[in-house]
Short mmCIF file of C-alpha atoms in Angstrom, two decimals:
data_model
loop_
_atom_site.label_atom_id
_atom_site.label_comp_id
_atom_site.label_asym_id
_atom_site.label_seq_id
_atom_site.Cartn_x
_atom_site.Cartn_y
_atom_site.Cartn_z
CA UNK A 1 95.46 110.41 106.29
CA UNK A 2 99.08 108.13 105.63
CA UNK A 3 100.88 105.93 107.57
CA UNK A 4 103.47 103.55 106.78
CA UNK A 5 103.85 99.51 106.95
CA UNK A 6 106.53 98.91 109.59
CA UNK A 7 106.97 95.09 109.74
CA UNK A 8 104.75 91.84 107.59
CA UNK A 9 104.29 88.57 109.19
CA UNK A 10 102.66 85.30 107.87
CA UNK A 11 102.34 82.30 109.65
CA UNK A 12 101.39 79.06 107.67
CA UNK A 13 99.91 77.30 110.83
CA UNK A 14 97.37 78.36 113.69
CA UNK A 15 99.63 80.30 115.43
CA UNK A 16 99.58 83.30 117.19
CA UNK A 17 102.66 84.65 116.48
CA UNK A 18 103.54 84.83 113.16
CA UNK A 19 107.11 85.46 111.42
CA UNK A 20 108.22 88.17 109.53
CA UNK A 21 108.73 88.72 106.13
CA UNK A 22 110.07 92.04 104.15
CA UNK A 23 107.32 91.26 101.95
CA UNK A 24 103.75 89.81 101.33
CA UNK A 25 101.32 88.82 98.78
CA UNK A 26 97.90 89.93 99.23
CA UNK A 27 95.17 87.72 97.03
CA UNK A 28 92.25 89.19 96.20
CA UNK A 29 89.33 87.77 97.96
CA UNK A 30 91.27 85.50 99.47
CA UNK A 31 93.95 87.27 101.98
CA UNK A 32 97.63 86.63 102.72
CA UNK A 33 99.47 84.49 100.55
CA UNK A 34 101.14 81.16 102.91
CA UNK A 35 99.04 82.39 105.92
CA UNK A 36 96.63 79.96 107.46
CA UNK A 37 94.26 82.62 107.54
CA UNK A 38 93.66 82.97 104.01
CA UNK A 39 90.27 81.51 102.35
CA UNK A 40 87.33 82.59 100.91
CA UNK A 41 85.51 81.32 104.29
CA UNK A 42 86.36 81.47 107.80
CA UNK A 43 89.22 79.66 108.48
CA UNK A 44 90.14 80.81 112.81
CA UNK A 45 89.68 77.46 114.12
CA UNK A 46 86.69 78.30 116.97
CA UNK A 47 84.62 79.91 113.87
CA UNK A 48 85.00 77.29 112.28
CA UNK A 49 83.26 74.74 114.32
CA UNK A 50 80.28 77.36 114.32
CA UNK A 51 79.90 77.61 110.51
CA UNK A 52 82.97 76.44 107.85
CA UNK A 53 80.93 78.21 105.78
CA UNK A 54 80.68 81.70 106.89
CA UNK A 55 82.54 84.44 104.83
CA UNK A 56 86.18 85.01 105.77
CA UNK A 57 86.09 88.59 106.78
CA UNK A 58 89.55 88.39 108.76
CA UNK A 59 90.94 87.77 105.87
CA UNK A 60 94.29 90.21 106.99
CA UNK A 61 94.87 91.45 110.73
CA UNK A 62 96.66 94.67 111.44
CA UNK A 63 98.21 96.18 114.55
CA UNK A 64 99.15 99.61 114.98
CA UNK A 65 103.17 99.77 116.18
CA UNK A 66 102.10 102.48 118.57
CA UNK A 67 100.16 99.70 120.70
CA UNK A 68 103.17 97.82 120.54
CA UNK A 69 104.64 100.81 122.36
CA UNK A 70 101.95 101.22 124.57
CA UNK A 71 102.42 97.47 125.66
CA UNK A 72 106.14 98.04 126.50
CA UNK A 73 105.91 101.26 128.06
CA UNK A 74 103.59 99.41 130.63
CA UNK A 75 106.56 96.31 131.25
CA UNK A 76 105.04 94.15 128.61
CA UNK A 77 107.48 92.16 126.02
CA UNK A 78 105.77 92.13 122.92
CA UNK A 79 106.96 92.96 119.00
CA UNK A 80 105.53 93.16 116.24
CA UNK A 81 103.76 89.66 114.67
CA UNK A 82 103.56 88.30 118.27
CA UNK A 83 100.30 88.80 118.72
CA UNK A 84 99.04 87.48 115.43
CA UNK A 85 99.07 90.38 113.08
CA UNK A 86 99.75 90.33 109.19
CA UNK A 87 100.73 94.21 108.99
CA UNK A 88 101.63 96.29 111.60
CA UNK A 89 101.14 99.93 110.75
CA UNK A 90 102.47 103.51 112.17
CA UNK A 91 100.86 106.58 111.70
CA UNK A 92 97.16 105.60 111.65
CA UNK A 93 94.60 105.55 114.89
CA UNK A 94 93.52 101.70 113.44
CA UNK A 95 90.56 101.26 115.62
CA UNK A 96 88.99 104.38 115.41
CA UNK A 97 88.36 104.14 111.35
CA UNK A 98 85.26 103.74 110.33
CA UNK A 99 84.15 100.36 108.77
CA UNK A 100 84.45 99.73 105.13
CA UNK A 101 87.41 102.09 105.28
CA UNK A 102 89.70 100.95 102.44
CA UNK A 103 93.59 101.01 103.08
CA UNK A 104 95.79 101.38 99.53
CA UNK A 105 99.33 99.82 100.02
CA UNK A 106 100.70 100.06 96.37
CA UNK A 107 98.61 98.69 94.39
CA UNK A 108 96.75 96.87 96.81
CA UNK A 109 93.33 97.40 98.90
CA UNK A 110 92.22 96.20 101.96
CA UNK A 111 88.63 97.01 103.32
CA UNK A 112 88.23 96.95 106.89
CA UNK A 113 85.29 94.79 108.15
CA UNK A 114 86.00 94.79 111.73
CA UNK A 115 87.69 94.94 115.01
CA UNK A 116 89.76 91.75 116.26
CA UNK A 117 88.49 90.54 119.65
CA UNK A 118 91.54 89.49 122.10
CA UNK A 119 91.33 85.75 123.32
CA UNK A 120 92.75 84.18 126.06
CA UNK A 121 96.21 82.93 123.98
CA UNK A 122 97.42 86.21 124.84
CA UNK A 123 97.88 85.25 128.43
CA UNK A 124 100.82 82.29 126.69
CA UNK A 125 103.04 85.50 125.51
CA UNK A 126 102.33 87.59 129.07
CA UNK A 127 100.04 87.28 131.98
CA UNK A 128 97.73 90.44 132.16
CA UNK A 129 98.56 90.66 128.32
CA UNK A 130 94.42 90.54 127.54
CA UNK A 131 93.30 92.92 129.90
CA UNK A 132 95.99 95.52 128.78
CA UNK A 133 94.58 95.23 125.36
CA UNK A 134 90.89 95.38 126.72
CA UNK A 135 90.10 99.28 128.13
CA UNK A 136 86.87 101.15 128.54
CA UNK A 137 85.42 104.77 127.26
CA UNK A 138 83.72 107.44 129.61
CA UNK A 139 80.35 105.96 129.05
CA UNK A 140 81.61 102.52 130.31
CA UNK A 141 81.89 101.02 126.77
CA UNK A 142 84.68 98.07 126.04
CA UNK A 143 87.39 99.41 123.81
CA UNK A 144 89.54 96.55 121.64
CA UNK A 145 92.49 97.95 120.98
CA UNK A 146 94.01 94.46 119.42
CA UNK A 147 93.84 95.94 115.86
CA UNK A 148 91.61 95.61 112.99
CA UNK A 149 90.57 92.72 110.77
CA UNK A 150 90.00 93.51 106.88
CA UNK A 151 89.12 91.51 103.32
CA UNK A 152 91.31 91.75 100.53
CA UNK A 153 89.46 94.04 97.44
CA UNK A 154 92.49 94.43 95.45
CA UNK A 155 95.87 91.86 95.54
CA UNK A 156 99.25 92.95 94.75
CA UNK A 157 102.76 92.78 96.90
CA UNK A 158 103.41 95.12 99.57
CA UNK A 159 106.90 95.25 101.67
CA UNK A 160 107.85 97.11 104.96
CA UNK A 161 107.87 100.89 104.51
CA UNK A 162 105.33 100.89 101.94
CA UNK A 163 103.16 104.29 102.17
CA UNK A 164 99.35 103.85 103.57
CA UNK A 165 96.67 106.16 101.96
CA UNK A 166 93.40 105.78 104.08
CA UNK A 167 90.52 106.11 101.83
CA UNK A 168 87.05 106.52 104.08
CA UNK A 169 83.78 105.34 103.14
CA UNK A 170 81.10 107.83 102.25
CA UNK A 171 78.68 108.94 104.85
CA UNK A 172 76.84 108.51 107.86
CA UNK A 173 80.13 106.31 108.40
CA UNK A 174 79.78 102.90 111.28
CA UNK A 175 81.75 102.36 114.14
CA UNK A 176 83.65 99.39 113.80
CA UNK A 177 82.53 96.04 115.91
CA UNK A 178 84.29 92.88 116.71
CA UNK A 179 84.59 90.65 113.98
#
């Protein structure tokens, strides 16, 4: 499975939109270069205050672009790096990969810890902007569809249009859970 990078954004404050860029850094064990994300340990302000010294593993966020269509096809104004993500992707069903997935860009790797649960800032871009990312399966289950949160395993540059290989974990793979 490929997809491709379609737009980068860093954001050297707490945010939740963050600005684009043609290109990145990833830093290995660490997460975007410049974004106020990046750290060894948590650094999202309400995790924080719970333990500063918990593992960072949102380390990178990523959106797929096809959300971002989803969203405006139902009258919503979003882009891409509005709602907070690092990489926005095409061509790969984000939330439905397993977890400890690893994602090559170039040179660099990304391993997938987690999905990203949707807080209440969303309502400052759009009213009713949370509860179109929030959905439920047939069984009754809550479905995040606000992208994916990973760790950095490998560092390296990666720009808009780069290729995505997915590489999946070995078996019995695990659903992802918020993070």
């Amino acid at each position: 499975m490929t997809g491709t990078v379609e737009a980068l954004h860093v954001s050297a404050t707490h945010t939740l939109q963050k600005f684009p860029q043609q290109r990145i850094q990833l830093l290995k064990g660490l997460g975007v270069e410049g974004d106020a994300h990046m750290g060894k340990t948590v650094k999202h302000r309400s995790r924080v205050k719970k333990d500063p010294t918990q593992p960072n593993l949102r380390q990178v966020h990523l959106i797929a672009h096809e959300l971002i269509n989803e969203l405006q096809e139902k009258g919503f104004q979003v882009e891409a790096g509005l709602m907070g993500e690092n990489i926005t992707t095409s061509g790969i069903d984000l939330i439905n990969l397993p977890k400890d997935t690893i994602l090559q860009i170039g040179a660099t790797q990304v391993q997938i810890t987690g999905l990203r649960n949707p807080c209440a800032q969303l309502e400052s871009i759009q009213k009713g902007l949370m509860k179109a990312v929030l959905d439920k399966d047939e069984a009754g289950n809550l479905i995040r569809k606000l992208g994916i949160m990973g760790i950095v395993l490998e560092g390296g540059t990666i720009q808009v249009q780069d290729a995505i290989q997915v590489i999946f974990p070995t078996e019995p793979h695990t659903k992802l859970e918020k993070v």
